[in-house]
Structure formats: C-alpha cells, structure tokens
Short mmCIF file of C-alpha atoms in Angstrom, two decimals:
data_model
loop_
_atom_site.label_atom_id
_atom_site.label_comp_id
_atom_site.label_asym_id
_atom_site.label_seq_id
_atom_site.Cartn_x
_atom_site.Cartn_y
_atom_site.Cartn_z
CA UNK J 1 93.98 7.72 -23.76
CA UNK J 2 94.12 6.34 -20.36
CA UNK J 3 92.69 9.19 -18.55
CA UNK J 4 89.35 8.51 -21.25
CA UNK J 5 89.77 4.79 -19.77
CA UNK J 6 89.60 6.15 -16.25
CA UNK J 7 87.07 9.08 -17.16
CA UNK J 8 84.71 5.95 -18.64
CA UNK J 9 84.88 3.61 -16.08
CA UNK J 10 84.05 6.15 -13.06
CA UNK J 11 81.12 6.66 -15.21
CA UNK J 12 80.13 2.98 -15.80
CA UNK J 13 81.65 0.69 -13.05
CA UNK J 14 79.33 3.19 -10.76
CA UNK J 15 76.36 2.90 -12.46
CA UNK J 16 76.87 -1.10 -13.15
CA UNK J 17 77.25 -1.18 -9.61
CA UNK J 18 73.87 0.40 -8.88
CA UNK J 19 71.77 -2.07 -11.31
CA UNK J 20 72.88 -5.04 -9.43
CA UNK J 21 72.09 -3.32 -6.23
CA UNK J 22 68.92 -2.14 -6.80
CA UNK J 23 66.18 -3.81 -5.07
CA UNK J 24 62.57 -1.95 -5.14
CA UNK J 25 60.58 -2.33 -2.20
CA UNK J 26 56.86 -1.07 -1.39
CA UNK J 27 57.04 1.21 2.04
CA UNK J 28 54.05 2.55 4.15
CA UNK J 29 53.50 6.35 3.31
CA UNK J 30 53.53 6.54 7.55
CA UNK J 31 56.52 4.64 7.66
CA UNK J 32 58.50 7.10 9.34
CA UNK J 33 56.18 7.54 12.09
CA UNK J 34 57.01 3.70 13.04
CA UNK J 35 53.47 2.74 14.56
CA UNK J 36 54.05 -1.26 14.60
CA UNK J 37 56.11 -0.54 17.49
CA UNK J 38 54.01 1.57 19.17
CA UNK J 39 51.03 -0.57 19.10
CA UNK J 40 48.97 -2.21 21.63
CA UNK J 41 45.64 -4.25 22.02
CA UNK J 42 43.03 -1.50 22.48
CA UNK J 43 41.45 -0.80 25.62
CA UNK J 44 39.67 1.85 27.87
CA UNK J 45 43.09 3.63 28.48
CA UNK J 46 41.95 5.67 26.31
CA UNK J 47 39.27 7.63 23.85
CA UNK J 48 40.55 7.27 20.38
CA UNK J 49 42.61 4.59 18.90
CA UNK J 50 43.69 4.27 15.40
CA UNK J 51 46.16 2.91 13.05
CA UNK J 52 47.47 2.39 9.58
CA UNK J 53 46.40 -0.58 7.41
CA UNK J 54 49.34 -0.62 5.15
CA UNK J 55 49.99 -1.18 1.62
CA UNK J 56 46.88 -3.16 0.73
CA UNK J 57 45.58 -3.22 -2.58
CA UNK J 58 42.96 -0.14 -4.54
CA UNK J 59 41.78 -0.80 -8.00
CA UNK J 60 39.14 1.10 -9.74
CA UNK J 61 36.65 -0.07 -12.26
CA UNK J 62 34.22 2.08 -14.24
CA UNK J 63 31.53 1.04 -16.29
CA UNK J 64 28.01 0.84 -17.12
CA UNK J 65 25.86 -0.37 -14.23
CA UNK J 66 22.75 -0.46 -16.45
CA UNK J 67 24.24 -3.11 -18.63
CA UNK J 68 23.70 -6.62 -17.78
CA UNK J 69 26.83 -7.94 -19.59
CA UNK J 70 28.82 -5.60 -17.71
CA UNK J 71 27.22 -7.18 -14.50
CA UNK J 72 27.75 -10.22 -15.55
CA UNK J 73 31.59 -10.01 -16.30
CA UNK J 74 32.18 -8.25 -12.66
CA UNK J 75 30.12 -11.09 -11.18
CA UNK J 76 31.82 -13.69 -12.48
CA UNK J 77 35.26 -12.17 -11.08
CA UNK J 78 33.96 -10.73 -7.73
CA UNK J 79 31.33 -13.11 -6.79
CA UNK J 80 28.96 -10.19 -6.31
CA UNK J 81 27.25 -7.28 -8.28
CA UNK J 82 29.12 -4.01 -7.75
CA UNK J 83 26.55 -1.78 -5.26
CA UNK J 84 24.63 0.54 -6.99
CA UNK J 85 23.26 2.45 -4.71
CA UNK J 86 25.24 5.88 -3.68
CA UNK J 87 27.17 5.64 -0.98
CA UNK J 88 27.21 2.05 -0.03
CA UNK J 89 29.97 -0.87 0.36
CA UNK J 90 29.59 -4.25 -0.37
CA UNK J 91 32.04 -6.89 0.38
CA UNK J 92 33.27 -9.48 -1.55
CA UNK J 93 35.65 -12.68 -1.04
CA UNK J 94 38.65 -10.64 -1.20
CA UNK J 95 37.94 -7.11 0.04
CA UNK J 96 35.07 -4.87 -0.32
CA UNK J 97 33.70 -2.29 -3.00
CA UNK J 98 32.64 0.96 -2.59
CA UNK J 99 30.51 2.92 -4.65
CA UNK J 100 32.51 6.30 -5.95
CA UNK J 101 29.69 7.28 -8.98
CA UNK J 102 27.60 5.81 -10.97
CA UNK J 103 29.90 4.66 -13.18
CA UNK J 104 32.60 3.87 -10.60
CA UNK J 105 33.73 1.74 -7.97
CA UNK J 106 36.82 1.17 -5.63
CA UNK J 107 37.81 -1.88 -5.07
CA UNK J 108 39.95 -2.36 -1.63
CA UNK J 109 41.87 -5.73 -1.32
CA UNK J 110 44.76 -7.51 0.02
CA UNK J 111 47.49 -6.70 -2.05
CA UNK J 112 48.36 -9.87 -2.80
CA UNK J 113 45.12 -10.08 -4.72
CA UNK J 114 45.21 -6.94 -6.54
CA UNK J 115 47.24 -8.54 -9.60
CA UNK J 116 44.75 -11.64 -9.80
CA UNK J 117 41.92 -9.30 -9.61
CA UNK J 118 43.34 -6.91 -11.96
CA UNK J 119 43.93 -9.85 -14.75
CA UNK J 120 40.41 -11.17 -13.93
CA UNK J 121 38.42 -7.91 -14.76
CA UNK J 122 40.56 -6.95 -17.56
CA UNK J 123 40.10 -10.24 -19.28
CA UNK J 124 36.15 -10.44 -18.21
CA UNK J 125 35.63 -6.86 -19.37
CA UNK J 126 38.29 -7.26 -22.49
CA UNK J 127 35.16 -6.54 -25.26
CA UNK J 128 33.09 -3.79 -22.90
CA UNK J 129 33.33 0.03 -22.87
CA UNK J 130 34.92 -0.40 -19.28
CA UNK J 131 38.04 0.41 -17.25
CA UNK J 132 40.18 -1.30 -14.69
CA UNK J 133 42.99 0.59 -12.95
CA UNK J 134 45.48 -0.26 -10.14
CA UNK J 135 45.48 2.92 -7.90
CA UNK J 136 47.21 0.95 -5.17
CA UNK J 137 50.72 2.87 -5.10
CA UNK J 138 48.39 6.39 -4.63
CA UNK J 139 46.35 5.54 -1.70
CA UNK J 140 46.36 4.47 1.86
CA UNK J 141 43.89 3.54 4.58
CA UNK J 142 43.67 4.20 8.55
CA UNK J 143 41.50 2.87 11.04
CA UNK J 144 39.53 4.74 13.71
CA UNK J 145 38.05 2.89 16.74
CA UNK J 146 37.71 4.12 20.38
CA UNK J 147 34.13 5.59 22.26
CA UNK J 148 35.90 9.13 20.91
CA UNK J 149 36.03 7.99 17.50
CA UNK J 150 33.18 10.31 16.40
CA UNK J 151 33.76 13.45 18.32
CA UNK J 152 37.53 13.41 16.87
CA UNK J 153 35.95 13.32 12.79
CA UNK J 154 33.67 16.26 13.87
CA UNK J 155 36.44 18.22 14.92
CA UNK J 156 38.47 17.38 11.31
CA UNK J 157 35.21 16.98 8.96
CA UNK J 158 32.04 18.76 8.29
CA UNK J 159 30.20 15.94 7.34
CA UNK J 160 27.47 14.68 9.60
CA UNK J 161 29.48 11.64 10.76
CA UNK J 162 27.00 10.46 13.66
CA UNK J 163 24.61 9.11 10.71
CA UNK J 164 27.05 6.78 9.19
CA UNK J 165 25.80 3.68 9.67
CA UNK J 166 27.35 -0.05 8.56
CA UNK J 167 27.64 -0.27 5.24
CA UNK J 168 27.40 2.97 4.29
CA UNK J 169 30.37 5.54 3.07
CA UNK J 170 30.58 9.71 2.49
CA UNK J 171 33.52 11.57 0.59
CA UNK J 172 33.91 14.35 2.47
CA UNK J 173 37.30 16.65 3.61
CA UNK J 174 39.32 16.38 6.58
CA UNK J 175 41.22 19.41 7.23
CA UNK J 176 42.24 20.74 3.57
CA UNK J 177 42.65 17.17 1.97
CA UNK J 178 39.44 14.49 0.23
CA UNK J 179 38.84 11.18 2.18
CA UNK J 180 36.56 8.42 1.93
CA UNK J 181 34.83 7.48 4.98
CA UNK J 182 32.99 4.16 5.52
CA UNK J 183 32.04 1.39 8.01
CA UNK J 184 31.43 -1.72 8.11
CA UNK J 185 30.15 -1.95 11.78
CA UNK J 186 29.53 0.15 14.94
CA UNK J 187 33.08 -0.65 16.27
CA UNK J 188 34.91 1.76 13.97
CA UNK J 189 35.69 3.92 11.20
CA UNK J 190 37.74 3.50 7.84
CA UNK J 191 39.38 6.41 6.22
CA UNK J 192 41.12 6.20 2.83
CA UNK J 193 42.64 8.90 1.50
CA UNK J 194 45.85 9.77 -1.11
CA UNK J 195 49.50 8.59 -0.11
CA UNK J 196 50.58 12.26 -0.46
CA UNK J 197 48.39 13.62 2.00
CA UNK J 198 49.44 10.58 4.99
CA UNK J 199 51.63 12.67 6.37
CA UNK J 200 49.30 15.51 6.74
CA UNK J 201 46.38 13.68 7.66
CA UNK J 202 47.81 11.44 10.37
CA UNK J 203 49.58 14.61 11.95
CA UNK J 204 45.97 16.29 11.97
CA UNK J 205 44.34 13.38 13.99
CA UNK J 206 46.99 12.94 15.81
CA UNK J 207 46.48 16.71 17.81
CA UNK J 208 42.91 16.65 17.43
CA UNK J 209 42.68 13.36 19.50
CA UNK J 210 45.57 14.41 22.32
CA UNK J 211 42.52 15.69 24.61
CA UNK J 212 40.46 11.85 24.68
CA UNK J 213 43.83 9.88 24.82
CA UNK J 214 45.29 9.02 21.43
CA UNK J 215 46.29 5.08 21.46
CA UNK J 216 48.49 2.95 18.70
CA UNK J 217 45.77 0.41 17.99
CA UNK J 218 47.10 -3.37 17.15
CA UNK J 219 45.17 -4.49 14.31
CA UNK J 220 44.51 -8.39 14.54
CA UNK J 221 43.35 -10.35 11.65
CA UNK J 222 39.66 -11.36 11.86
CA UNK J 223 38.27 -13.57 9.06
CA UNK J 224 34.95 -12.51 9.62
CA UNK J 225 35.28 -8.98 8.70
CA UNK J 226 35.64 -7.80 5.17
CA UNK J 227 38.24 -5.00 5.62
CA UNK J 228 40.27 -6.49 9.17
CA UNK J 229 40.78 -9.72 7.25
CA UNK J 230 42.95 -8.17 4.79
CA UNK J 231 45.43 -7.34 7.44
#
C-alpha cells in the first residue's frame, strides 16, 4: 500500500508542480540569433542592413469586396476601405493592409491591437459571409534598408524587385520558401514570411549580403510611418 502512495505521488506532486510553474511566453522565431544586441543606428558602414520586427500582430479577413455592407462593417473598424486593387497596401490607424486576393487581406498590426481588432471585425462582420483569423503566432516580418537593399533580393528572388514602388507589394519566393514583399517608401523593404521558415530565411540573407557589408539595423519608432510605428 505504501509503495502505491509513493508510486502516486511521484506521479502527481511532479506534475502539480509543473501547473503552478508554467508561465507561457511569446518568443521571436530569430530569437536565438540575439539581434537586439547586435544592433546599431544604420549608417554608410555598410551596404545592407536589416532586422527583425518581432512578434507584431497578422490577422486575415476574407470577404466580398463587391458588397457594400461588407465595406461598410470593415470601415467602421479600420477607418478605411480594404485596397482593392492587386498588389497594393493601405495603411490604417493601427497598421497597414495588404491585398492577398480578391477576397483577402492581411492585416499587420501591433500586437497589442490584434485582440481589439480581432473582436471589432468579428462583431462588425457577425451576420456577413466573411472571415476573420489571427495568423499572428505563424508569421514574422524583417526589414531591409541599406543602398544594397535591392541587389541582395535579386540574388534570393526572381521577382523584378527594382519596380516596387511605395505602396505596392509582390508574393514571390526567396530561396525555396513564399514571402510577401512590400514598401511603404524608397528607404526600404518589408518581408513577411512564415515563422517556420525564419530560420532559413534569415540564414539565406545573411550570406547573400556578406559581400556589401551586412549591418544589425536598430529599428526606432517613428509615428509617421505605418509599419515603423508599430515597433
């Protein structure tokens, strides 16, 4: 009978011991590579700079663009119409949204938003053939910036990046994995692209940029722009 006791409470006490400890905590998918110490106020030092902008929020909404009620209920959530024309971003108060189909948008924000926006849309589109769905744990974003910037995609991408202009975006592939690509001014590049494939992808423009000067850049929060704000 006692050794029952004993076999029973090596199996409980253990696990009882692991609820209370448990704490859950959200972690960069380029954690590892620990780039907030590495980084620095970009400079001419050298040709590419990039960095990670960590753990922000990614929901998707699909609907139908061609009906006004759907317009309506993003509108009165977003503050603006979602862009439909292909391959455009449009920002809003809290982020911006790109246009992924006809049907579909991305919405990038800080992740402190994401639940409000969530419970906005959902509620606004509650009586609509429409969809709303936090994608935030699956995807990650880095930043490109640097006179290199460029020449470094063309060497990962086959997409025509020279003719992306502000505003504009392009799924494409870099190496063997799907990113989005989009800017909101000449100064740089976004890339977003799925947590699983960080590792790879940062590793990729990591060697490809070696040649121009690869530099950690420090991204500083500017309320003017749509995407640096969220930082």
């Amino acid at each position: 009978m006692s050794n029952s006791n004993l076999q029973f409470a090596d199996v409980v006490e253990p696990q009882a011991r692991a609820k209370v400890a448990f704490a859950p905590y959200a972690q960069s998918p380029l954690h590892d590579f620990g780039l907030p110490a590495k980084a620095r106020r970009p400079d001419g030092s050298c040709g590419v700079w990039m960095n990670e902008l960590a753990l922000l929020g990614y929901v998707i909404v699909r609907g139908d663009a061609q009906d006004p009620a759907f317009v309506r209920a993003v509108k009165s959530v977003l503050g603006i119409a979602l862009p439909t024309v292909p391959g455009t971003v449009t920002p809003f108060a809290n982020g911006v949204a790109l246009w992924q189909a006809p049907d579909e948008w991305l919405l990038v924000c800080a992740r402190s938003a994401r639940q409000a926006c969530i419970a906005g849309l959902e509620a606004a589109l509650a009586d609509m053939h429409a969809q709303v769905v936090d994608n935030s744990g699956g995807l990650t974003m880095v930043y490109l910036t640097g006179a290199q910037q460029v020449t470094l995609l063309r060497h990962v991408g086959v997409y025509d990046f020279e003719t992306l202009g502000p505003g504009r975006l392009a799924s494409t592939v870099c190496g063997k994995a799907t990113i989005t690509v989009f800017r909101h001014d000449d100064k740089g590049i976004f890339l977003i692209f799925r947590r699983s494939f960080a590792d790879y992808i940062w590793r990729l423009l990591s060697k490809t940029a070696r040649p121009y000067g690869l530099g950690i850049a420090a991204l500083e929060h500017s309320t003017a722009h749509p995407v640096l704000r969220l930082v």
